[in-house]
């Protein structure tokens, strides 16, 4: 077996794990806009915690999709065509969420802000649920025929595995976001976020744990069970660190739980990249779904140059914006006139913190 398809399977798994880790907490912060924040200042605080990084985090999603398209075109074609409807909703959710981040502070109106707050919260939820459903079906299977085409109607993908995966990513994102807020903020928000982690972590992480165990049971590889044991230990360590007010250690342990748990899933299904629930002989694997060796070699060269640059840039961004913030750090909203335009066309807008 050629090593390059396996290498790119690993790289794509890393990209998805990186996306779930980085975008996970800012999707969770978006969902907490309507369930955790108590007033306008706290909602502004939540937005400021992810403001410098949320759009950079989405690069991981674009890169994971692009890498799948280039390295495994048959995997990409079967998966994305079978999940065309839910992925359209994910795309719309990400669009409304991004627009809401930019437009929320443009008008001094409670009604205006509430509309965009809902766009952020619902957009974050739909995106997290849809991505979770996609990844769960990637590891548990779709009704594919010998040509890799979906068999059944447009909702043949909607199974309990899809729901489990959606709930897994939503639950993880919420707990991960609370751990991030406990690490990033100060004052009352910090203490409430830490309490949220301690109280709801078992329930929030349960769907992801069930997903991992289901995949391991279906494929039965001993090293997957070893990784699951490490993931459980990491989750316990995250909970203990949170109880001891060590937010940094708790956040890192949560990341280890995601990393090792996801590694258990991907290692269990390897070399299959997309199982067929109709006939195992129709499974897509790293061999029959991959691009040519020349394409993979060229991609490897590009990745060897581009990936370190992206990692360095994102690491620098997080380092620059590493300090805690609190409600006391936020200036009062203020109305100002646009710098361009005359008096007849100028509209007042609200400055954003």
Coordinates of C-alpha atoms in Angstrom, one line a residue:
X1 CA 0.0 0.0 0.0
X2 CA 1.3 3.5 -0.9
X3 CA 2.0 5.5 2.2
X4 CA 0.8 8.9 0.7
X5 CA -2.9 8.1 0.9
X6 CA -2.5 7.1 4.5
X7 CA -0.5 10.2 5.2
X8 CA -3.2 12.4 3.8
X9 CA -5.9 10.5 5.7
X10 CA -3.9 11.4 8.9
X11 CA -3.5 15.0 7.8
X12 CA -7.2 15.4 7.1
X13 CA -8.0 13.8 10.5
X14 CA -5.7 16.4 12.1
X15 CA -7.4 19.2 10.2
X16 CA -10.8 18.1 11.5
X17 CA -9.5 17.8 15.0
X18 CA -7.9 21.2 14.8
X19 CA -11.2 22.6 13.6
X20 CA -13.2 21.0 16.4
X21 CA -10.8 22.2 19.0
X22 CA -10.5 25.9 17.7
X23 CA -13.9 26.5 16.2
X24 CA -15.5 24.3 18.9
X25 CA -15.1 26.9 21.6
X26 CA -16.1 29.9 19.5
X27 CA -19.2 28.0 18.2
X28 CA -19.9 27.3 21.9
X29 CA -19.5 30.9 22.8
X30 CA -21.9 31.8 20.1
X31 CA -24.5 29.4 21.5
X32 CA -24.0 30.8 25.0
X33 CA -24.9 34.3 23.8
X34 CA -28.5 33.5 24.5
X35 CA -28.2 31.0 27.3
X36 CA -25.3 32.1 29.5
X37 CA -24.9 35.9 29.1
X38 CA -27.2 37.8 31.4
X39 CA -27.1 41.3 29.9
X40 CA -25.7 43.4 27.0
X41 CA -22.3 43.9 28.6
X42 CA -21.8 40.2 29.1
X43 CA -22.8 39.5 25.5
X44 CA -20.3 42.0 24.3
X45 CA -17.7 40.4 26.6
X46 CA -18.4 37.0 25.0
X47 CA -18.0 38.4 21.6
X48 CA -14.7 40.1 22.5
X49 CA -13.2 36.8 23.7
X50 CA -13.5 35.2 20.2
X51 CA -13.5 38.4 18.1
X52 CA -9.8 38.3 17.2
X53 CA -9.8 34.6 16.3
X54 CA -13.2 33.3 15.1
X55 CA -12.6 33.9 11.4
X56 CA -9.1 32.4 11.5
X57 CA -10.5 29.3 13.2
X58 CA -12.8 28.7 10.2
X59 CA -9.7 28.3 8.0
X60 CA -9.4 24.8 9.4
X61 CA -12.9 23.9 8.0
X62 CA -12.1 25.3 4.6
X63 CA -8.7 23.5 4.5
X64 CA -10.3 20.2 5.7
X65 CA -12.9 20.3 2.9
X66 CA -10.3 21.4 0.3
X67 CA -7.8 18.7 1.3
X68 CA -10.5 16.1 1.1
X69 CA -11.5 17.3 -2.4
X70 CA -7.9 17.2 -3.6
X71 CA -6.6 14.1 -1.9
X72 CA -9.7 11.9 -1.9
X73 CA -12.1 13.1 -4.6
X74 CA -14.3 10.0 -4.5
X75 CA -14.7 10.4 -0.7
X76 CA -15.5 14.1 -1.2
X77 CA -18.0 13.5 -4.0
X78 CA -19.9 10.7 -2.2
X79 CA -20.0 12.5 1.2
X80 CA -20.9 16.0 0.1
X81 CA -23.4 14.9 -2.5
X82 CA -25.2 12.6 -0.1
X83 CA -25.3 15.4 2.6
X84 CA -26.1 18.2 0.2
X85 CA -29.2 19.4 2.1
X86 CA -27.6 19.6 5.6
X87 CA -24.5 21.1 4.3
X88 CA -26.5 23.9 2.7
X89 CA -27.9 24.7 6.1
X90 CA -24.4 24.6 7.6
X91 CA -23.2 27.0 5.0
X92 CA -26.2 29.4 5.6
X93 CA -25.6 29.2 9.3
X94 CA -22.0 30.1 9.0
X95 CA -22.9 33.0 6.7
X96 CA -25.5 34.4 9.0
X97 CA -23.2 34.0 12.0
X98 CA -20.3 35.8 10.2
X99 CA -22.6 38.6 9.1
X100 CA -24.0 38.9 12.7
X101 CA -20.5 39.4 14.1
X102 CA -20.0 42.3 11.8
X103 CA -23.4 43.9 11.9
X104 CA -24.5 43.5 15.5
X105 CA -22.9 46.8 16.7
X106 CA -23.8 48.9 13.7
X107 CA -27.2 50.3 15.0
X108 CA -28.0 51.5 18.5
X109 CA -31.1 49.5 18.9
X110 CA -32.0 46.7 21.3
X111 CA -34.2 45.0 18.7
X112 CA -31.4 45.1 16.1
X113 CA -28.9 43.5 18.5
X114 CA -31.4 40.8 19.6
X115 CA -31.9 39.8 16.0
X116 CA -28.2 39.4 15.4
X117 CA -27.7 37.7 18.8
X118 CA -30.2 35.0 17.7
X119 CA -28.3 34.8 14.3
X120 CA -25.1 34.1 16.2
X121 CA -26.7 31.6 18.6
X122 CA -28.7 29.7 16.1
X123 CA -26.0 29.9 13.4
X124 CA -23.5 28.4 15.8
X125 CA -25.9 25.6 16.9
X126 CA -26.8 24.6 13.3
X127 CA -23.2 24.7 12.2
X128 CA -22.0 22.6 15.1
X129 CA -24.8 20.1 14.7
X130 CA -24.3 19.8 11.0
X131 CA -20.6 19.3 11.2
X132 CA -21.1 16.7 13.9
X133 CA -23.6 14.8 11.7
X134 CA -21.2 14.9 8.8
X135 CA -18.3 13.5 10.7
X136 CA -20.5 10.8 12.4
X137 CA -21.8 9.6 9.1
X138 CA -18.2 9.6 7.7
X139 CA -17.3 7.1 10.4
X140 CA -20.5 5.0 10.6
X141 CA -21.6 4.9 7.0
X142 CA -24.1 6.0 4.4
X143 CA -26.3 3.9 2.0
X144 CA -23.9 4.0 -1.0
X145 CA -24.0 1.7 -4.0
X146 CA -21.1 0.3 -6.0
X147 CA -20.6 3.7 -7.7
X148 CA -20.4 5.6 -4.5
X149 CA -23.9 7.2 -5.1
X150 CA -26.4 7.6 -2.3
X151 CA -29.3 5.1 -2.4
X152 CA -32.6 6.5 -1.1
X153 CA -34.3 9.9 -0.8
X154 CA -32.7 13.2 0.1
X155 CA -33.1 12.4 3.9
X156 CA -31.6 8.9 3.8
X157 CA -28.7 10.4 5.7
X158 CA -30.9 11.3 8.7
X159 CA -30.2 8.4 11.1
X160 CA -29.6 8.2 14.8
X161 CA -25.9 8.2 14.1
X162 CA -26.3 11.7 12.5
X163 CA -28.2 12.9 15.5
X164 CA -25.6 11.4 17.9
X165 CA -22.8 13.1 16.0
X166 CA -24.6 16.5 16.0
X167 CA -25.3 16.3 19.7
X168 CA -21.7 15.2 20.3
X169 CA -20.2 18.3 18.7
X170 CA -22.8 20.6 20.2
X171 CA -22.3 19.2 23.7
X172 CA -18.5 19.4 23.4
X173 CA -18.6 22.9 22.0
X174 CA -20.7 24.2 24.9
X175 CA -18.4 22.7 27.6
X176 CA -15.3 23.7 25.7
X177 CA -16.6 27.2 25.4
X178 CA -17.3 27.4 29.1
X179 CA -13.7 26.2 29.8
X180 CA -12.4 28.8 27.4
X181 CA -14.5 31.6 29.1
X182 CA -13.2 30.5 32.5
X183 CA -9.7 30.8 31.1
X184 CA -10.2 34.0 29.1
X185 CA -12.4 36.2 31.3
X186 CA -12.3 37.5 34.8
X187 CA -14.9 38.4 37.4
X188 CA -18.4 36.9 37.6
X189 CA -18.4 35.5 34.1
X190 CA -15.2 33.5 34.9
X191 CA -16.7 32.0 38.0
X192 CA -20.0 31.1 36.4
X193 CA -18.3 29.5 33.4
X194 CA -16.1 27.4 35.8
X195 CA -19.3 26.3 37.6
X196 CA -20.9 25.4 34.3
X197 CA -18.0 23.2 33.4
X198 CA -18.1 21.4 36.7
X199 CA -21.8 20.8 36.6
X200 CA -22.5 20.0 33.0
X201 CA -19.3 18.3 31.7
X202 CA -20.5 14.7 32.1
X203 CA -23.7 15.4 30.2
X204 CA -22.0 17.6 27.6
X205 CA -19.3 15.1 26.8
X206 CA -21.6 12.0 27.0
X207 CA -22.7 12.0 23.3
X208 CA -19.1 12.2 22.0
X209 CA -18.1 9.4 24.4
X210 CA -21.0 7.3 23.1
X211 CA -20.0 8.0 19.4
X212 CA -16.4 6.9 20.1
X213 CA -17.5 3.7 21.8
X214 CA -20.0 2.8 19.1
X215 CA -17.3 3.2 16.4
X216 CA -14.8 1.2 18.5
X217 CA -17.4 -1.6 18.9
X218 CA -18.2 -1.7 15.2
X219 CA -14.5 -2.0 14.2
X220 CA -12.9 -3.7 17.3
X221 CA -9.3 -2.6 17.2
X222 CA -7.4 -2.9 20.4
X223 CA -5.4 0.3 20.1
X224 CA -8.7 2.3 19.7
X225 CA -9.7 1.1 23.1
X226 CA -6.4 2.1 24.5
X227 CA -6.9 5.6 23.1
X228 CA -10.4 5.6 24.6
X229 CA -9.0 4.9 28.1
X230 CA -6.6 7.9 27.7
X231 CA -9.5 10.1 26.6
X232 CA -11.5 9.1 29.7
X233 CA -8.5 9.9 31.9
X234 CA -8.1 13.3 30.1
X235 CA -11.8 14.1 30.7
X236 CA -11.5 13.3 34.4
X237 CA -8.3 15.4 34.6
X238 CA -10.2 18.3 33.0
X239 CA -13.0 18.0 35.6
X240 CA -10.5 17.8 38.5
X241 CA -8.5 20.8 37.3
X242 CA -11.6 22.8 36.8
X243 CA -12.7 22.0 40.4
X244 CA -9.2 23.1 41.6
X245 CA -9.6 26.5 39.7
X246 CA -6.8 25.6 37.3
X247 CA -8.5 26.8 34.2
X248 CA -5.5 26.5 31.9
X249 CA -5.0 22.8 32.8
X250 CA -8.7 22.1 32.4
X251 CA -8.8 23.7 29.0
X252 CA -5.7 21.7 27.8
X253 CA -7.0 18.5 29.2
X254 CA -10.3 19.1 27.4
X255 CA -8.3 19.4 24.2
X256 CA -6.4 16.2 24.9
X257 CA -9.8 14.5 25.4
X258 CA -10.9 15.7 22.0
X259 CA -7.6 14.8 20.3
X260 CA -7.3 11.3 21.7
X261 CA -11.1 10.5 21.4
X262 CA -11.0 11.7 17.7
X263 CA -7.9 9.7 17.1
X264 CA -9.7 6.6 18.5
X265 CA -12.5 7.1 15.9
X266 CA -10.2 7.7 12.9
X267 CA -7.9 4.9 13.8
X268 CA -10.8 2.5 14.3
X269 CA -12.3 3.1 10.8
X270 CA -8.9 3.2 9.0
X271 CA -8.4 2.3 6.1
X272 CA -12.1 3.0 5.3
X273 CA -12.9 6.7 4.7
X274 CA -16.6 6.3 4.1
X275 CA -18.4 3.0 4.8
X276 CA -21.3 1.8 2.8
X277 CA -24.2 0.5 5.0
X278 CA -25.5 -1.6 2.0
X279 CA -22.4 -3.7 1.3
X280 CA -18.9 -3.7 2.9
X281 CA -17.4 -4.3 -0.5
X282 CA -18.6 -0.9 -1.6
X283 CA -16.7 0.9 1.2
X284 CA -14.5 3.8 0.1
X285 CA -11.0 3.4 1.4
X286 CA -7.7 5.3 1.4
X287 CA -6.7 3.3 -1.7
X288 CA -9.8 3.4 -3.9
X289 CA -10.9 6.9 -3.1
X290 CA -7.5 8.7 -3.3
X291 CA -6.0 10.9 -6.0
X292 CA -3.0 9.8 -8.0
X293 CA 0.5 9.6 -6.4
X294 CA 1.6 12.6 -8.4
X295 CA -1.2 14.7 -7.0
X296 CA -0.5 13.6 -3.4
X297 CA 3.2 14.3 -3.7
X298 CA 2.5 17.8 -5.0
X299 CA 0.0 18.4 -2.2
X300 CA 2.5 17.2 0.3
X301 CA 5.1 19.7 -0.8
X302 CA 2.6 22.6 -0.7
X303 CA 1.4 21.4 2.8
X304 CA 5.0 21.2 4.1
X305 CA 5.3 24.9 3.3
X306 CA 1.8 26.2 4.0
X307 CA 0.8 24.4 7.2
X308 CA 3.7 25.7 9.3
X309 CA 3.0 29.3 8.2
X310 CA -0.7 29.0 9.2
X311 CA 0.2 27.4 12.5
X312 CA 2.7 30.2 13.2
X313 CA 0.3 32.9 12.3
X314 CA -2.5 31.5 14.4
X315 CA -0.2 30.8 17.3
X316 CA 1.0 34.4 17.2
X317 CA -2.6 35.7 17.2
X318 CA -3.5 33.7 20.3
X319 CA -0.4 34.9 22.0
X320 CA -1.1 38.5 21.3
X321 CA -4.7 38.2 22.6
X322 CA -3.8 35.9 25.5
X323 CA -4.8 38.2 28.4
X324 CA -8.0 37.9 30.4
X325 CA -10.7 40.5 29.8
X326 CA -13.7 41.4 31.9
X327 CA -16.8 43.6 31.8
X328 CA -14.9 46.4 33.4
X329 CA -12.5 46.5 30.4
X330 CA -15.3 47.3 27.9
X331 CA -16.0 50.9 27.0
X332 CA -19.5 52.2 26.9
X333 CA -21.2 52.0 23.5
X334 CA -20.9 55.3 21.7
X335 CA -22.5 56.8 18.6
X336 CA -20.3 58.3 16.0
X337 CA -20.7 59.8 12.5
X338 CA -19.2 57.9 9.5
X339 CA -15.9 59.3 8.3
X340 CA -17.1 59.3 4.6
X341 CA -20.3 61.0 3.4
X342 CA -22.1 64.3 3.7
X343 CA -24.7 65.3 6.3
X344 CA -27.6 64.3 4.1
X345 CA -26.4 60.7 3.7
X346 CA -24.6 60.1 7.0
X347 CA -26.0 57.5 9.3
X348 CA -25.1 57.1 12.9
X349 CA -23.6 53.8 14.0
X350 CA -22.6 52.4 17.3
X351 CA -18.9 51.8 18.1
X352 CA -18.0 48.3 19.0
X353 CA -15.7 47.3 21.8

